[in-house]
XYZ file of C-alpha atoms in Angstrom:
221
model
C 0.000 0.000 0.000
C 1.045 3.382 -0.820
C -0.129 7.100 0.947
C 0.398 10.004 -0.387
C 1.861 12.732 2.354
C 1.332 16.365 0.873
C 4.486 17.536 2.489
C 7.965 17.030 0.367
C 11.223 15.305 2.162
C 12.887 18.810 1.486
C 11.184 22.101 1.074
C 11.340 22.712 -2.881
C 11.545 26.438 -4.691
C 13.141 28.669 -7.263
C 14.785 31.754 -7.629
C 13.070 32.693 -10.943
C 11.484 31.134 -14.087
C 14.224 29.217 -16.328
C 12.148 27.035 -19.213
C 15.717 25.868 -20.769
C 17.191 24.715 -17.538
C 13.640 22.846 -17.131
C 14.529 21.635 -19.907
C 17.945 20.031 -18.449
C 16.056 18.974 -15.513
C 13.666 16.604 -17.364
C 16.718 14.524 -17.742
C 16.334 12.812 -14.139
C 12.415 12.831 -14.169
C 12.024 10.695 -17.888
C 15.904 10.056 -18.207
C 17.573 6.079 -18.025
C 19.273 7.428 -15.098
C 16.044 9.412 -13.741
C 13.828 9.042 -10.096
C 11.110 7.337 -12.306
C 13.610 4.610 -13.424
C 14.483 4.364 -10.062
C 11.546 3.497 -8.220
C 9.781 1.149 -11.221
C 13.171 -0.512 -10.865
C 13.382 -1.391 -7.067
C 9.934 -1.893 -6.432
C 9.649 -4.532 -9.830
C 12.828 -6.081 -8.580
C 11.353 -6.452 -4.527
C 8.424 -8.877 -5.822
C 11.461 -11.536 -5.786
C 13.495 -10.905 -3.199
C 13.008 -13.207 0.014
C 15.056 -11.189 2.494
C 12.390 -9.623 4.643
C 14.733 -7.245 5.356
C 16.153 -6.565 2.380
C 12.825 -6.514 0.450
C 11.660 -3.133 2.584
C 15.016 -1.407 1.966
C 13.875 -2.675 -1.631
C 10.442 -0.938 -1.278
C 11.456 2.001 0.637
C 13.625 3.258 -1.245
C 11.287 2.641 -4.183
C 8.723 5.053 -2.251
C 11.175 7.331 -1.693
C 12.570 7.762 -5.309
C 8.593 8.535 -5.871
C 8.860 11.486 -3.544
C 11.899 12.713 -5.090
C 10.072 12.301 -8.889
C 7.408 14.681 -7.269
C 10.016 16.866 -6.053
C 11.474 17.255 -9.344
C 8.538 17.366 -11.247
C 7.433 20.668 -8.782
C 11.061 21.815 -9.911
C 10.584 21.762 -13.212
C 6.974 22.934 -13.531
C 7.995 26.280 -11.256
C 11.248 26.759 -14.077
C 8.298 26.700 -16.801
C 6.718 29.039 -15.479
C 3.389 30.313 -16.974
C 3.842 31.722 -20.288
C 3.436 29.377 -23.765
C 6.497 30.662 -25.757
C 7.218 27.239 -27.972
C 8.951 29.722 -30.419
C 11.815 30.160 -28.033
C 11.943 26.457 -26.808
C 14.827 24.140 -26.314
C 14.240 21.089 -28.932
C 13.493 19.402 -25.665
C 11.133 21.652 -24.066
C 8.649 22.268 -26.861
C 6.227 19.775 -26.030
C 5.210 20.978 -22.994
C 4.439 24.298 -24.934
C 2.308 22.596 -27.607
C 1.035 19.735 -26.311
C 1.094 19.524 -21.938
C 0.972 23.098 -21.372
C 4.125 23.248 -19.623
C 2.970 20.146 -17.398
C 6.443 18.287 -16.808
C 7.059 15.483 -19.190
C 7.966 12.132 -18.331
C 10.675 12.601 -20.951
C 14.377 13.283 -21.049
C 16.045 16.082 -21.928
C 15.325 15.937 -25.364
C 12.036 14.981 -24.991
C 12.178 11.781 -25.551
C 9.505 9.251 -23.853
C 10.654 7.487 -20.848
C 10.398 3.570 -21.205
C 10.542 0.613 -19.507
C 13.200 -0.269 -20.970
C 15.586 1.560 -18.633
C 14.232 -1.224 -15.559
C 16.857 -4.022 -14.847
C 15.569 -6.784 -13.639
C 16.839 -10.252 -12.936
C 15.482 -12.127 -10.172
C 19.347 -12.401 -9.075
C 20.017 -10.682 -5.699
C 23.103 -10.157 -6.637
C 22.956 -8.659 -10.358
C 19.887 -6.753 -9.242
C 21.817 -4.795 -6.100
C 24.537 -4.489 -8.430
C 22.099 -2.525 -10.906
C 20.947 -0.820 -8.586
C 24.238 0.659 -6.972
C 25.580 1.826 -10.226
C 22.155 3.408 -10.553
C 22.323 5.391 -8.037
C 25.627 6.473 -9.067
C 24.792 7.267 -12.092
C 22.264 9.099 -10.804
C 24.504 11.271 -8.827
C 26.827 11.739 -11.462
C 24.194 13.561 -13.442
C 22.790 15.476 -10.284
C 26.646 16.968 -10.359
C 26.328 18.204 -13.811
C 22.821 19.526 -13.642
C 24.338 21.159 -10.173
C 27.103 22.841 -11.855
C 25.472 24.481 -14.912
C 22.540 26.458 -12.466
C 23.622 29.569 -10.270
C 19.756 29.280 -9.056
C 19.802 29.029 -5.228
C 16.800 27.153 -4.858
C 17.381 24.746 -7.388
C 20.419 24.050 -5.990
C 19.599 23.291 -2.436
C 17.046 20.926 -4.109
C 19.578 19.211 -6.184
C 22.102 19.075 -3.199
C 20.122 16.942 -1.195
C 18.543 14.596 -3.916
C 22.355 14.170 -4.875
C 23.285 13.450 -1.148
C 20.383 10.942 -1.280
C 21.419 8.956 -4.114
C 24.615 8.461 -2.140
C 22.766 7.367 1.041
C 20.641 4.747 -0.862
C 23.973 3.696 -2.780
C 25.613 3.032 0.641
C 22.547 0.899 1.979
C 22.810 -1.327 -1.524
C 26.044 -1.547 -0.959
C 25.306 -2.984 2.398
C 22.664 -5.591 1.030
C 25.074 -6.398 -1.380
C 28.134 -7.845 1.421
C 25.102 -9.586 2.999
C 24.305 -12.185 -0.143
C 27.337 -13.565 -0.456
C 26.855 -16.799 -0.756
C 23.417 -16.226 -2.665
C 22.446 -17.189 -6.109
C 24.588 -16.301 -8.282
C 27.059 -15.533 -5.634
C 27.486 -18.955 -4.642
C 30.724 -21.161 -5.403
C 32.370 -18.026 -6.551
C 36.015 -19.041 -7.834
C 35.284 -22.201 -7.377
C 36.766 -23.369 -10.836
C 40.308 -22.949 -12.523
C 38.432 -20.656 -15.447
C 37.218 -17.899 -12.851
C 40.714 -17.983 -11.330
C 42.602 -17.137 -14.886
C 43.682 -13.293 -16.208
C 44.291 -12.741 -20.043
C 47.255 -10.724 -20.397
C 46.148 -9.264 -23.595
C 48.054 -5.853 -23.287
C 51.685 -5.648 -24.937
C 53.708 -4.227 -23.246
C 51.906 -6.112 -19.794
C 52.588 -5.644 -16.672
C 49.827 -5.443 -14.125
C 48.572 -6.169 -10.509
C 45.242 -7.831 -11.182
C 45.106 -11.707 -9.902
C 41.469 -12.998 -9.820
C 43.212 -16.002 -8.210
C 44.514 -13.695 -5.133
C 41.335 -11.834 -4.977
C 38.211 -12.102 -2.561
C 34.695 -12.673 -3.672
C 33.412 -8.994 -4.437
C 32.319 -6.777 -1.472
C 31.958 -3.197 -0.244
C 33.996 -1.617 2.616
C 31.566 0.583 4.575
């Protein structure tokens, strides 16, 4: 069950009107690396998992990636502002002049239709944290370029802490992830002569990797 609470995780405002940066912003509601992705991607990949404990980090963060697509969306509708002025649009932006009336998109940047297509899903513990870390740092990643190209105050104290939060749910996965070690396809890892090979394929060689010396994969907190 989900409920709806009217008041947002962080309060959310702008300086002033900005349609192109809206524009930008669209990447992380309808982007592959966006809050929508997000939460269709944990809360699809929770129907499998049979950690009870793991399955409501699963579903919480899933709600919470929700909050932060509302969050965004209020971003990007208050950078619209209230004037149609498709003439002057970004390539990305124009819809919402001519067809939403500057309702925010769930597009990318350049207005492109998010899909369901950007969800990983395996059924795998392991492959799905795994997804899911590098989603959230990807995630991050383009927070820090949307943060640098904006002098807006507002916007940036919004962006700050959905950035910061990214990082918190990457830590927690990253914690799920050193609990399943010996879980699907986690299980008998190195076990055979072929997982304990390196190709030297470089010339000139010359390196320190040894899958033979290493440890099954884990995160240091």
């Amino acid at each position: 069950m989900f409920k709806h609470e009217k008041e947002y995780l962080q309060p959310v405002r702008v300086d002033r009107p900005n349609p192109n940066y809206a524009a930008m912003l669209q990447e992380q509601l309808g982007g592959p690396q966006g809050e929508l992705k997000s939460a269709l991607q944990y809360l699809s990949q929770s129907m499998r998992i049979k950690d009870p404990e793991i399955k409501d980090l699963f579903l919480d963060v899933a709600a919470e990636e929700l909050c932060h697509l509302e969050m965004i969306s209020a971003t990007v509708n208050m950078l619209n502002g209230h004037h149609l002025d498709a003439e002057n649009a970004t390539v990305g932006n124009v819809e919402a002049h001519v067809l939403t009336g500057l309702t925010p998109m769930l597009a990318n940047a350049s207005g492109y239709l998010w899909t369901a297509a950007y969800v990983n899903e395996t059924g795998d513990a392991a492959a799905d944290i795994l997804s899911d870390i590098a989603a959230e740092q990807r995630a991050k990643v383009v927070y820090q370029y949307l943060y640098r190209q904006i002098d807006d105050k507002g916007v940036r104290e919004t962006i700050d802490f959905l950035l910061n939060r990214e990082e918190a749910h990457n830590t927690m996965f990253r914690e799920a992830f050193n609990r399943i070690q010996d879980n699907g396809s986690q299980k008998d890892w190195g076990a055979t002569r072929d997982s304990r090979i390196y190709f030297d394929l470089s010339s000139p060689g010359g390196q320190s990797f040894d899958p033979a010396k290493s440890q099954p994969p884990s995160f240091n907190m």
